[in-house]
Amino acid sequence: MKMKNILAGACALILLAGCSDASAKLANGSETVMTVGNQTFSKNDIYQMLVSSAGGDTVYSKAQTFIAEQEVELTDEMKDSAKNTLELYSMMYGDQFTDYLKSSGLTEDDYVNTVILPSMQAEKLPEIYINEHFDELVSTYEPIQVIVLSFSSQDDASKAISALKDGSATAEEAAASNNSASKGEPEILVNSSMTYDSAVLTVLRSGSVDDGWVEVPSSDGATFYVVKIVSKNTADFKDEAVTALGGISTVTNAATDYFFRKYNFHVYDIDVYNQLKSNHPEILIQDSKANVSATASPEATAPAAE
């Protein structure tokens, strides 16, 4: 645990103080931490080893944890879910998991509070960003709710659409009874979706809810689709739209940029900077002059570690 504290303290320096030689320094760095045979290791020795092996990842993790703690409220549901996750790990990995906790100097409660819950909070950040910028993102990605059934023969597609139009079958039933593996459930498509054939996407993008069920052959004539636009009004499917937008990498990257910029994240240590440049370039907001619509108060500046 002492080694972890050394790295944690150094990571705080990386964000909270500019270093004249672009390298963070430890207070009392020459202090001996341990001795192995005739060789002694100082705080600086341990720090350099830890930074070279995990400095960037540790800074990223600590900063993300800090931001998530400010933005995401812990709920009883999340706490219960975290306990269930711990029990699952214990059941799946048994003694291996117990040994891991011991070697890390963690109790089960420590693992829940410092690993599982922070991870759950961090996973909520894109959702918060999307909700705060929902109208802007809808304008950019134009999500719509549709149902798409695919068939390998035109005869099957024709039978399915006939049953759908006369109301004798649901979408799920029409698919299952006509040799289609489609689930028949509503899904969200955005203007960058490439899930289906271009002919299908064109019909769905240009059509309206009033069109009802439409049969569309694929561009190569090998597949036959039966499609329906459920809604183009995102108010009807906002939760589903938020989830779909959260699956777009450009949106999640924008969320990361937004929150790290909001909390004035800045790296001064050149070694950690280079590691982040390689592994987590999206958080190096100091490389970009772009602004965000909301900024944090000075007291909310994120340290890399506590």
PDB file of C-alpha atoms in Angstrom:
ATOM      1  CA  MET A   1       0.000   0.000   0.000  1.00  0.00           C
ATOM      2  CA  LYS A   2       2.909   2.356   0.660  1.00  0.00           C
ATOM      3  CA  MET A   3       4.013   2.127  -2.984  1.00  0.00           C
ATOM      4  CA  LYS A   4       0.494   3.002  -4.114  1.00  0.00           C
ATOM      5  CA  ASN A   5       0.479   6.014  -1.824  1.00  0.00           C
ATOM      6  CA  ILE A   6       3.786   7.205  -3.296  1.00  0.00           C
ATOM      7  CA  LEU A   7       2.375   7.076  -6.817  1.00  0.00           C
ATOM      8  CA  ALA A   8      -0.927   8.615  -5.740  1.00  0.00           C
ATOM      9  CA  GLY A   9       0.863  11.532  -4.122  1.00  0.00           C
ATOM     10  CA  ALA A  10       2.990  12.059  -7.191  1.00  0.00           C
ATOM     11  CA  CYS A  11      -0.062  12.003  -9.436  1.00  0.00           C
ATOM     12  CA  ALA A  12      -1.589  14.802  -7.395  1.00  0.00           C
ATOM     13  CA  LEU A  13       1.542  16.844  -8.028  1.00  0.00           C
ATOM     14  CA  ILE A  14       1.230  16.195 -11.746  1.00  0.00           C
ATOM     15  CA  LEU A  15      -2.025  18.104 -11.871  1.00  0.00           C
ATOM     16  CA  LEU A  16      -1.761  20.584  -9.062  1.00  0.00           C
ATOM     17  CA  ALA A  17       1.617  22.137  -9.664  1.00  0.00           C
ATOM     18  CA  GLY A  18       3.625  23.173 -12.695  1.00  0.00           C
ATOM     19  CA  CYS A  19       7.124  21.720 -12.656  1.00  0.00           C
ATOM     20  CA  SER A  20       9.998  23.807 -13.987  1.00  0.00           C
ATOM     21  CA  ASP A  21      11.668  20.806 -15.593  1.00  0.00           C
ATOM     22  CA  ALA A  22       8.372  19.268 -16.790  1.00  0.00           C
ATOM     23  CA  SER A  23       8.671  16.443 -14.280  1.00  0.00           C
ATOM     24  CA  ALA A  24       6.841  15.986 -10.997  1.00  0.00           C
ATOM     25  CA  LYS A  25       8.958  15.649  -7.872  1.00  0.00           C
ATOM     26  CA  LEU A  26       8.312  13.938  -4.558  1.00  0.00           C
ATOM     27  CA  ALA A  27       8.851  15.572  -1.205  1.00  0.00           C
ATOM     28  CA  ASN A  28      11.561  13.689   0.708  1.00  0.00           C
ATOM     29  CA  GLY A  29      12.247  11.682  -2.443  1.00  0.00           C
ATOM     30  CA  SER A  30      15.558  10.409  -1.108  1.00  0.00           C
ATOM     31  CA  GLU A  31      13.888   8.783   1.903  1.00  0.00           C
ATOM     32  CA  THR A  32      14.498   5.026   1.976  1.00  0.00           C
ATOM     33  CA  VAL A  33      11.378   2.918   1.510  1.00  0.00           C
ATOM     34  CA  MET A  34      12.832  -0.580   1.614  1.00  0.00           C
ATOM     35  CA  THR A  35      16.048  -2.554   1.498  1.00  0.00           C
ATOM     36  CA  VAL A  36      16.667  -5.781  -0.436  1.00  0.00           C
ATOM     37  CA  GLY A  37      20.003  -7.352   0.447  1.00  0.00           C
ATOM     38  CA  ASN A  38      22.563  -4.611   0.123  1.00  0.00           C
ATOM     39  CA  GLN A  39      20.409  -2.473  -2.159  1.00  0.00           C
ATOM     40  CA  THR A  40      18.175   0.309  -0.870  1.00  0.00           C
ATOM     41  CA  PHE A  41      15.208   1.852  -2.650  1.00  0.00           C
ATOM     42  CA  SER A  42      14.148   5.442  -2.076  1.00  0.00           C
ATOM     43  CA  LYS A  43      10.796   7.086  -2.671  1.00  0.00           C
ATOM     44  CA  ASN A  44      12.152   8.436  -5.940  1.00  0.00           C
ATOM     45  CA  ASP A  45      13.288   4.979  -7.046  1.00  0.00           C
ATOM     46  CA  ILE A  46       9.861   3.492  -6.387  1.00  0.00           C
ATOM     47  CA  TYR A  47       8.106   6.479  -7.930  1.00  0.00           C
ATOM     48  CA  GLN A  48      10.077   6.228 -11.165  1.00  0.00           C
ATOM     49  CA  MET A  49       9.333   2.518 -11.456  1.00  0.00           C
ATOM     50  CA  LEU A  50       5.632   3.028 -10.823  1.00  0.00           C
ATOM     51  CA  VAL A  51       5.305   6.008 -13.160  1.00  0.00           C
ATOM     52  CA  SER A  52       7.081   4.198 -15.979  1.00  0.00           C
ATOM     53  CA  SER A  53       4.812   1.169 -15.649  1.00  0.00           C
ATOM     54  CA  ALA A  54       1.429   2.655 -14.723  1.00  0.00           C
ATOM     55  CA  GLY A  55       1.671   6.418 -14.310  1.00  0.00           C
ATOM     56  CA  GLY A  56      -0.584   7.371 -17.218  1.00  0.00           C
ATOM     57  CA  ASP A  57      -3.248   4.778 -16.460  1.00  0.00           C
ATOM     58  CA  THR A  58      -3.258   5.738 -12.772  1.00  0.00           C
ATOM     59  CA  VAL A  59      -3.665   9.433 -13.539  1.00  0.00           C
ATOM     60  CA  TYR A  60      -6.463   8.653 -15.989  1.00  0.00           C
ATOM     61  CA  SER A  61      -8.254   6.426 -13.465  1.00  0.00           C
ATOM     62  CA  LYS A  62      -7.895   8.850 -10.549  1.00  0.00           C
ATOM     63  CA  ALA A  63      -9.033  11.851 -12.583  1.00  0.00           C
ATOM     64  CA  GLN A  64     -12.011   9.987 -14.014  1.00  0.00           C
ATOM     65  CA  THR A  65     -12.973   8.782 -10.533  1.00  0.00           C
ATOM     66  CA  PHE A  66     -12.835  12.326  -9.164  1.00  0.00           C
ATOM     67  CA  ILE A  67     -14.995  13.685 -11.989  1.00  0.00           C
ATOM     68  CA  ALA A  68     -17.531  10.882 -11.684  1.00  0.00           C
ATOM     69  CA  GLU A  69     -17.834  11.479  -7.936  1.00  0.00           C
ATOM     70  CA  GLN A  70     -18.778  15.109  -8.617  1.00  0.00           C
ATOM     71  CA  GLU A  71     -21.249  14.326 -11.389  1.00  0.00           C
ATOM     72  CA  VAL A  72     -22.897  11.013 -10.471  1.00  0.00           C
ATOM     73  CA  GLU A  73     -24.845  10.493  -7.268  1.00  0.00           C
ATOM     74  CA  LEU A  74     -24.454   7.083  -5.688  1.00  0.00           C
ATOM     75  CA  THR A  75     -27.833   5.404  -5.355  1.00  0.00           C
ATOM     76  CA  ASP A  76     -28.936   2.458  -3.244  1.00  0.00           C
ATOM     77  CA  GLU A  77     -29.547   0.586  -6.484  1.00  0.00           C
ATOM     78  CA  MET A  78     -25.919   1.103  -7.530  1.00  0.00           C
ATOM     79  CA  LYS A  79     -24.668  -0.015  -4.116  1.00  0.00           C
ATOM     80  CA  ASP A  80     -26.766  -3.181  -4.289  1.00  0.00           C
ATOM     81  CA  SER A  81     -25.537  -3.849  -7.808  1.00  0.00           C
ATOM     82  CA  ALA A  82     -21.924  -3.392  -6.662  1.00  0.00           C
ATOM     83  CA  LYS A  83     -22.401  -5.946  -3.884  1.00  0.00           C
ATOM     84  CA  ASN A  84     -23.906  -8.383  -6.366  1.00  0.00           C
ATOM     85  CA  THR A  85     -20.912  -7.858  -8.658  1.00  0.00           C
ATOM     86  CA  LEU A  86     -18.542  -8.586  -5.775  1.00  0.00           C
ATOM     87  CA  GLU A  87     -20.411 -11.800  -4.978  1.00  0.00           C
ATOM     88  CA  LEU A  88     -20.246 -12.790  -8.650  1.00  0.00           C
ATOM     89  CA  TYR A  89     -16.474 -12.256  -8.752  1.00  0.00           C
ATOM     90  CA  SER A  90     -16.045 -14.264  -5.560  1.00  0.00           C
ATOM     91  CA  MET A  91     -18.118 -17.106  -6.982  1.00  0.00           C
ATOM     92  CA  MET A  92     -16.401 -17.098 -10.382  1.00  0.00           C
ATOM     93  CA  TYR A  93     -12.785 -16.696  -9.276  1.00  0.00           C
ATOM     94  CA  GLY A  94     -12.830 -18.081  -5.723  1.00  0.00           C
ATOM     95  CA  ASP A  95      -9.405 -18.190  -4.066  1.00  0.00           C
ATOM     96  CA  GLN A  96      -7.820 -16.400  -7.019  1.00  0.00           C
ATOM     97  CA  PHE A  97      -9.949 -13.339  -6.308  1.00  0.00           C
ATOM     98  CA  THR A  98      -9.286 -13.571  -2.556  1.00  0.00           C
ATOM     99  CA  ASP A  99      -5.534 -13.746  -3.216  1.00  0.00           C
ATOM    100  CA  TYR A 100      -5.775 -10.743  -5.522  1.00  0.00           C
ATOM    101  CA  LEU A 101      -7.453  -8.688  -2.799  1.00  0.00           C
ATOM    102  CA  LYS A 102      -4.813  -9.690  -0.263  1.00  0.00           C
ATOM    103  CA  SER A 103      -1.911  -8.887  -2.576  1.00  0.00           C
ATOM    104  CA  SER A 104      -3.481  -5.497  -3.307  1.00  0.00           C
ATOM    105  CA  GLY A 105      -4.011  -4.750   0.374  1.00  0.00           C
ATOM    106  CA  LEU A 106      -7.769  -4.471  -0.137  1.00  0.00           C
ATOM    107  CA  THR A 107     -10.741  -5.749   1.810  1.00  0.00           C
ATOM    108  CA  GLU A 108     -13.952  -6.630   0.002  1.00  0.00           C
ATOM    109  CA  ASP A 109     -15.454  -3.318   1.126  1.00  0.00           C
ATOM    110  CA  ASP A 110     -12.391  -1.501  -0.198  1.00  0.00           C
ATOM    111  CA  TYR A 111     -12.809  -3.191  -3.566  1.00  0.00           C
ATOM    112  CA  VAL A 112     -16.477  -2.223  -3.746  1.00  0.00           C
ATOM    113  CA  ASN A 113     -15.800   1.386  -2.759  1.00  0.00           C
ATOM    114  CA  THR A 114     -12.599   2.016  -4.713  1.00  0.00           C
ATOM    115  CA  VAL A 115     -13.073  -0.146  -7.808  1.00  0.00           C
ATOM    116  CA  ILE A 116     -16.629  -1.260  -8.532  1.00  0.00           C
ATOM    117  CA  LEU A 117     -18.603   1.822  -7.515  1.00  0.00           C
ATOM    118  CA  PRO A 118     -16.221   4.344  -9.147  1.00  0.00           C
ATOM    119  CA  SER A 119     -16.406   2.287 -12.340  1.00  0.00           C
ATOM    120  CA  MET A 120     -20.197   2.321 -12.229  1.00  0.00           C
ATOM    121  CA  GLN A 121     -20.205   6.078 -11.680  1.00  0.00           C
ATOM    122  CA  ALA A 122     -17.794   6.639 -14.571  1.00  0.00           C
ATOM    123  CA  GLU A 123     -20.027   4.596 -16.873  1.00  0.00           C
ATOM    124  CA  LYS A 124     -22.833   7.088 -16.202  1.00  0.00           C
ATOM    125  CA  LEU A 125     -20.867  10.102 -17.468  1.00  0.00           C
ATOM    126  CA  PRO A 126     -21.766   9.709 -21.180  1.00  0.00           C
ATOM    127  CA  GLU A 127     -25.443   9.427 -20.238  1.00  0.00           C
ATOM    128  CA  ILE A 128     -25.253  12.657 -18.254  1.00  0.00           C
ATOM    129  CA  TYR A 129     -23.501  14.412 -21.141  1.00  0.00           C
ATOM    130  CA  ILE A 130     -26.085  13.164 -23.643  1.00  0.00           C
ATOM    131  CA  ASN A 131     -29.003  14.314 -21.505  1.00  0.00           C
ATOM    132  CA  GLU A 132     -27.415  17.743 -21.025  1.00  0.00           C
ATOM    133  CA  HIS A 133     -26.798  18.108 -24.782  1.00  0.00           C
ATOM    134  CA  PHE A 134     -29.726  16.043 -26.027  1.00  0.00           C
ATOM    135  CA  ASP A 135     -31.269  18.543 -28.471  1.00  0.00           C
ATOM    136  CA  GLU A 136     -27.886  19.291 -30.027  1.00  0.00           C
ATOM    137  CA  LEU A 137     -27.071  15.601 -30.430  1.00  0.00           C
ATOM    138  CA  VAL A 138     -30.508  14.827 -31.880  1.00  0.00           C
ATOM    139  CA  SER A 139     -29.983  17.555 -34.463  1.00  0.00           C
ATOM    140  CA  THR A 140     -26.597  16.061 -35.359  1.00  0.00           C
ATOM    141  CA  TYR A 141     -27.440  12.343 -35.418  1.00  0.00           C
ATOM    142  CA  GLU A 142     -31.188  12.409 -36.200  1.00  0.00           C
ATOM    143  CA  PRO A 143     -32.220   9.217 -34.351  1.00  0.00           C
ATOM    144  CA  ILE A 144     -35.393   7.454 -35.463  1.00  0.00           C
ATOM    145  CA  GLN A 145     -37.216   4.420 -34.078  1.00  0.00           C
ATOM    146  CA  VAL A 146     -37.916   1.627 -36.543  1.00  0.00           C
ATOM    147  CA  ILE A 147     -38.697  -2.076 -36.883  1.00  0.00           C
ATOM    148  CA  VAL A 148     -36.838  -4.041 -39.538  1.00  0.00           C
ATOM    149  CA  LEU A 149     -37.553  -7.647 -40.540  1.00  0.00           C
ATOM    150  CA  SER A 150     -35.337  -9.419 -43.059  1.00  0.00           C
ATOM    151  CA  PHE A 151     -36.224 -12.440 -45.232  1.00  0.00           C
ATOM    152  CA  SER A 152     -34.283 -14.545 -47.694  1.00  0.00           C
ATOM    153  CA  SER A 153     -37.233 -14.923 -50.078  1.00  0.00           C
ATOM    154  CA  GLN A 154     -39.749 -12.469 -51.465  1.00  0.00           C
ATOM    155  CA  ASP A 155     -42.555 -14.942 -50.808  1.00  0.00           C
ATOM    156  CA  ASP A 156     -41.794 -14.992 -47.080  1.00  0.00           C
ATOM    157  CA  ALA A 157     -41.579 -11.198 -47.001  1.00  0.00           C
ATOM    158  CA  SER A 158     -44.932 -10.875 -48.799  1.00  0.00           C
ATOM    159  CA  LYS A 159     -46.639 -13.266 -46.383  1.00  0.00           C
ATOM    160  CA  ALA A 160     -45.210 -11.379 -43.421  1.00  0.00           C
ATOM    161  CA  ILE A 161     -46.268  -7.937 -44.590  1.00  0.00           C
ATOM    162  CA  SER A 162     -49.754  -9.237 -45.394  1.00  0.00           C
ATOM    163  CA  ALA A 163     -50.148 -10.532 -41.827  1.00  0.00           C
ATOM    164  CA  LEU A 164     -48.781  -7.291 -40.402  1.00  0.00           C
ATOM    165  CA  LYS A 165     -51.093  -5.103 -42.432  1.00  0.00           C
ATOM    166  CA  ASP A 166     -54.247  -7.054 -41.588  1.00  0.00           C
ATOM    167  CA  GLY A 167     -53.233  -7.217 -37.920  1.00  0.00           C
ATOM    168  CA  SER A 168     -53.225 -11.007 -37.684  1.00  0.00           C
ATOM    169  CA  ALA A 169     -49.630 -11.092 -36.444  1.00  0.00           C
ATOM    170  CA  THR A 170     -47.216  -9.013 -34.443  1.00  0.00           C
ATOM    171  CA  ALA A 171     -43.802  -8.181 -35.887  1.00  0.00           C
ATOM    172  CA  GLU A 172     -42.238 -10.937 -33.791  1.00  0.00           C
ATOM    173  CA  GLU A 173     -44.845 -13.468 -34.923  1.00  0.00           C
ATOM    174  CA  ALA A 174     -44.607 -12.441 -38.579  1.00  0.00           C
ATOM    175  CA  ALA A 175     -40.862 -12.945 -38.507  1.00  0.00           C
ATOM    176  CA  ALA A 176     -40.907 -16.259 -36.659  1.00  0.00           C
ATOM    177  CA  SER A 177     -43.607 -17.831 -38.848  1.00  0.00           C
ATOM    178  CA  ASN A 178     -41.940 -16.786 -42.100  1.00  0.00           C
ATOM    179  CA  ASN A 179     -38.380 -18.040 -41.698  1.00  0.00           C
ATOM    180  CA  SER A 180     -36.854 -14.803 -40.413  1.00  0.00           C
ATOM    181  CA  ALA A 181     -34.375 -14.563 -37.558  1.00  0.00           C
ATOM    182  CA  SER A 182     -35.366 -10.941 -36.896  1.00  0.00           C
ATOM    183  CA  LYS A 183     -36.661 -10.237 -33.389  1.00  0.00           C
ATOM    184  CA  GLY A 184     -39.318  -7.762 -34.467  1.00  0.00           C
ATOM    185  CA  GLU A 185     -38.440  -5.284 -31.739  1.00  0.00           C
ATOM    186  CA  PRO A 186     -38.163  -1.502 -32.192  1.00  0.00           C
ATOM    187  CA  GLU A 187     -34.594  -0.249 -32.588  1.00  0.00           C
ATOM    188  CA  ILE A 188     -32.891   3.107 -32.980  1.00  0.00           C
ATOM    189  CA  LEU A 189     -31.086   4.161 -36.144  1.00  0.00           C
ATOM    190  CA  VAL A 190     -29.024   7.328 -36.539  1.00  0.00           C
ATOM    191  CA  ASN A 191     -27.948   9.007 -39.762  1.00  0.00           C
ATOM    192  CA  SER A 192     -24.558   7.302 -39.565  1.00  0.00           C
ATOM    193  CA  SER A 193     -26.014   3.799 -39.125  1.00  0.00           C
ATOM    194  CA  MET A 194     -24.744   1.198 -41.573  1.00  0.00           C
ATOM    195  CA  THR A 195     -26.630  -1.757 -40.071  1.00  0.00           C
ATOM    196  CA  TYR A 196     -28.796  -2.446 -43.094  1.00  0.00           C
ATOM    197  CA  ASP A 197     -28.653  -2.264 -46.860  1.00  0.00           C
ATOM    198  CA  SER A 198     -28.547   1.235 -48.325  1.00  0.00           C
ATOM    199  CA  ALA A 199     -31.948   0.771 -50.004  1.00  0.00           C
ATOM    200  CA  VAL A 200     -33.553   0.065 -46.630  1.00  0.00           C
ATOM    201  CA  LEU A 201     -31.826   2.985 -44.939  1.00  0.00           C
ATOM    202  CA  THR A 202     -32.938   5.336 -47.711  1.00  0.00           C
ATOM    203  CA  VAL A 203     -36.584   4.326 -47.270  1.00  0.00           C
ATOM    204  CA  LEU A 204     -36.400   4.706 -43.496  1.00  0.00           C
ATOM    205  CA  ARG A 205     -34.604   8.060 -43.602  1.00  0.00           C
ATOM    206  CA  SER A 206     -36.937   9.580 -46.198  1.00  0.00           C
ATOM    207  CA  GLY A 207     -40.229   7.989 -45.136  1.00  0.00           C
ATOM    208  CA  SER A 208     -42.772   8.855 -42.463  1.00  0.00           C
ATOM    209  CA  VAL A 209     -44.738   7.092 -39.741  1.00  0.00           C
ATOM    210  CA  ASP A 210     -47.841   7.246 -41.954  1.00  0.00           C
ATOM    211  CA  ASP A 211     -46.223   4.883 -44.467  1.00  0.00           C
ATOM    212  CA  GLY A 212     -46.867   1.906 -42.192  1.00  0.00           C
ATOM    213  CA  TRP A 213     -45.255  -1.400 -43.208  1.00  0.00           C
ATOM    214  CA  VAL A 214     -43.208  -1.270 -46.406  1.00  0.00           C
ATOM    215  CA  GLU A 215     -41.493  -4.055 -48.331  1.00  0.00           C
ATOM    216  CA  VAL A 216     -38.001  -3.178 -49.592  1.00  0.00           C
ATOM    217  CA  PRO A 217     -35.678  -5.428 -51.614  1.00  0.00           C
ATOM    218  CA  SER A 218     -31.955  -5.091 -50.944  1.00  0.00           C
ATOM    219  CA  SER A 219     -29.705  -3.459 -53.537  1.00  0.00           C
ATOM    220  CA  ASP A 220     -28.476  -6.845 -54.771  1.00  0.00           C
ATOM    221  CA  GLY A 221     -31.893  -8.511 -54.613  1.00  0.00           C
ATOM    222  CA  ALA A 222     -30.656 -11.217 -52.243  1.00  0.00           C
ATOM    223  CA  THR A 223     -32.610 -10.091 -49.185  1.00  0.00           C
ATOM    224  CA  PHE A 224     -36.114  -8.757 -48.735  1.00  0.00           C
ATOM    225  CA  TYR A 225     -36.977  -6.409 -45.917  1.00  0.00           C
ATOM    226  CA  VAL A 226     -40.249  -5.475 -44.283  1.00  0.00           C
ATOM    227  CA  VAL A 227     -39.845  -2.196 -42.430  1.00  0.00           C
ATOM    228  CA  LYS A 228     -41.833   0.290 -40.411  1.00  0.00           C
ATOM    229  CA  ILE A 229     -41.023   3.723 -39.025  1.00  0.00           C
ATOM    230  CA  VAL A 230     -42.314   3.670 -35.450  1.00  0.00           C
ATOM    231  CA  SER A 231     -41.471   7.279 -34.615  1.00  0.00           C
ATOM    232  CA  LYS A 232     -39.280  10.187 -35.649  1.00  0.00           C
ATOM    233  CA  ASN A 233     -40.211  12.188 -32.564  1.00  0.00           C
ATOM    234  CA  THR A 234     -37.449  11.588 -30.014  1.00  0.00           C
ATOM    235  CA  ALA A 235     -39.796  12.566 -27.189  1.00  0.00           C
ATOM    236  CA  ASP A 236     -41.468   9.191 -27.805  1.00  0.00           C
ATOM    237  CA  PHE A 237     -38.268   7.196 -27.302  1.00  0.00           C
ATOM    238  CA  LYS A 238     -35.852   9.443 -25.427  1.00  0.00           C
ATOM    239  CA  ASP A 239     -34.446   6.732 -23.128  1.00  0.00           C
ATOM    240  CA  GLU A 240     -33.752   4.452 -26.078  1.00  0.00           C
ATOM    241  CA  ALA A 241     -32.209   7.347 -28.008  1.00  0.00           C
ATOM    242  CA  VAL A 242     -29.898   8.175 -25.096  1.00  0.00           C
ATOM    243  CA  THR A 243     -28.736   4.558 -25.011  1.00  0.00           C
ATOM    244  CA  ALA A 244     -28.182   4.500 -28.774  1.00  0.00           C
ATOM    245  CA  LEU A 245     -26.253   7.770 -28.750  1.00  0.00           C
ATOM    246  CA  GLY A 246     -24.112   6.380 -25.937  1.00  0.00           C
ATOM    247  CA  GLY A 247     -22.959   3.658 -28.308  1.00  0.00           C
ATOM    248  CA  ILE A 248     -21.433   6.138 -30.770  1.00  0.00           C
ATOM    249  CA  SER A 249     -17.696   6.590 -30.222  1.00  0.00           C
ATOM    250  CA  THR A 250     -17.663  10.221 -31.289  1.00  0.00           C
ATOM    251  CA  VAL A 251     -20.324  10.969 -28.668  1.00  0.00           C
ATOM    252  CA  THR A 252     -18.497   9.171 -25.863  1.00  0.00           C
ATOM    253  CA  ASN A 253     -15.260  10.913 -26.864  1.00  0.00           C
ATOM    254  CA  ALA A 254     -17.061  14.250 -26.793  1.00  0.00           C
ATOM    255  CA  ALA A 255     -18.395  13.404 -23.325  1.00  0.00           C
ATOM    256  CA  THR A 256     -14.892  12.625 -22.089  1.00  0.00           C
ATOM    257  CA  ASP A 257     -13.557  15.866 -23.545  1.00  0.00           C
ATOM    258  CA  TYR A 258     -16.423  17.812 -22.017  1.00  0.00           C
ATOM    259  CA  PHE A 259     -15.952  16.557 -18.461  1.00  0.00           C
ATOM    260  CA  PHE A 260     -12.143  16.659 -18.417  1.00  0.00           C
ATOM    261  CA  ARG A 261     -12.331  20.200 -19.766  1.00  0.00           C
ATOM    262  CA  LYS A 262     -15.029  21.154 -17.276  1.00  0.00           C
ATOM    263  CA  TYR A 263     -12.743  20.156 -14.404  1.00  0.00           C
ATOM    264  CA  ASN A 264      -9.658  21.832 -15.904  1.00  0.00           C
ATOM    265  CA  PHE A 265      -7.582  18.675 -16.285  1.00  0.00           C
ATOM    266  CA  HIS A 266      -3.930  19.422 -17.093  1.00  0.00           C
ATOM    267  CA  VAL A 267      -0.800  17.276 -17.050  1.00  0.00           C
ATOM    268  CA  TYR A 268       2.613  18.822 -16.378  1.00  0.00           C
ATOM    269  CA  ASP A 269       4.807  15.754 -16.005  1.00  0.00           C
ATOM    270  CA  ILE A 270       6.263  14.922 -19.421  1.00  0.00           C
ATOM    271  CA  ASP A 271       6.549  11.163 -18.807  1.00  0.00           C
ATOM    272  CA  VAL A 272       2.922  10.839 -17.753  1.00  0.00           C
ATOM    273  CA  TYR A 273       1.881  13.159 -20.583  1.00  0.00           C
ATOM    274  CA  ASN A 274       3.577  10.913 -23.135  1.00  0.00           C
ATOM    275  CA  GLN A 275       1.889   7.820 -21.710  1.00  0.00           C
ATOM    276  CA  LEU A 276      -1.506   9.502 -21.876  1.00  0.00           C
ATOM    277  CA  LYS A 277      -0.771  10.712 -25.392  1.00  0.00           C
ATOM    278  CA  SER A 278      -0.319   7.077 -26.415  1.00  0.00           C
ATOM    279  CA  ASN A 279      -3.111   5.454 -24.406  1.00  0.00           C
ATOM    280  CA  HIS A 280      -5.701   8.129 -23.573  1.00  0.00           C
ATOM    281  CA  PRO A 281      -5.194  11.086 -25.943  1.00  0.00           C
ATOM    282  CA  GLU A 282      -8.857  12.084 -25.625  1.00  0.00           C
ATOM    283  CA  ILE A 283      -8.298  13.464 -22.111  1.00  0.00           C
ATOM    284  CA  LEU A 284      -5.384  15.752 -23.008  1.00  0.00           C
ATOM    285  CA  ILE A 285      -7.556  18.815 -23.370  1.00  0.00           C
ATOM    286  CA  GLN A 286      -4.480  21.028 -23.028  1.00  0.00           C
ATOM    287  CA  ASP A 287      -3.682  20.072 -26.630  1.00  0.00           C
ATOM    288  CA  SER A 288      -6.896  21.710 -27.830  1.00  0.00           C
ATOM    289  CA  LYS A 289      -8.136  25.279 -27.502  1.00  0.00           C
ATOM    290  CA  ALA A 290     -11.802  24.299 -27.876  1.00  0.00           C
ATOM    291  CA  ASN A 291     -14.192  25.546 -25.206  1.00  0.00           C
ATOM    292  CA  VAL A 292     -17.219  23.992 -23.568  1.00  0.00           C
ATOM    293  CA  SER A 293     -20.488  25.655 -22.688  1.00  0.00           C
ATOM    294  CA  ALA A 294     -20.107  24.968 -18.972  1.00  0.00           C
ATOM    295  CA  THR A 295     -17.023  25.311 -16.809  1.00  0.00           C
ATOM    296  CA  ALA A 296     -16.382  24.251 -13.255  1.00  0.00           C
ATOM    297  CA  SER A 297     -15.701  26.625 -10.435  1.00  0.00           C
ATOM    298  CA  PRO A 298     -11.999  26.892  -9.433  1.00  0.00           C
ATOM    299  CA  GLU A 299     -12.499  24.795  -6.326  1.00  0.00           C
ATOM    300  CA  ALA A 300     -13.734  21.900  -8.454  1.00  0.00           C
ATOM    301  CA  THR A 301     -10.428  21.381 -10.270  1.00  0.00           C
ATOM    302  CA  ALA A 302      -9.734  17.648 -10.410  1.00  0.00           C
ATOM    303  CA  PRO A 303      -6.662  16.164  -8.761  1.00  0.00           C
ATOM    304  CA  ALA A 304      -5.355  12.926 -10.215  1.00  0.00           C
ATOM    305  CA  ALA A 305      -5.340  11.263  -6.839  1.00  0.00           C
ATOM    306  CA  GLU A 306      -6.309  11.807  -3.275  1.00  0.00           C
TER     307      GLU A 306
END
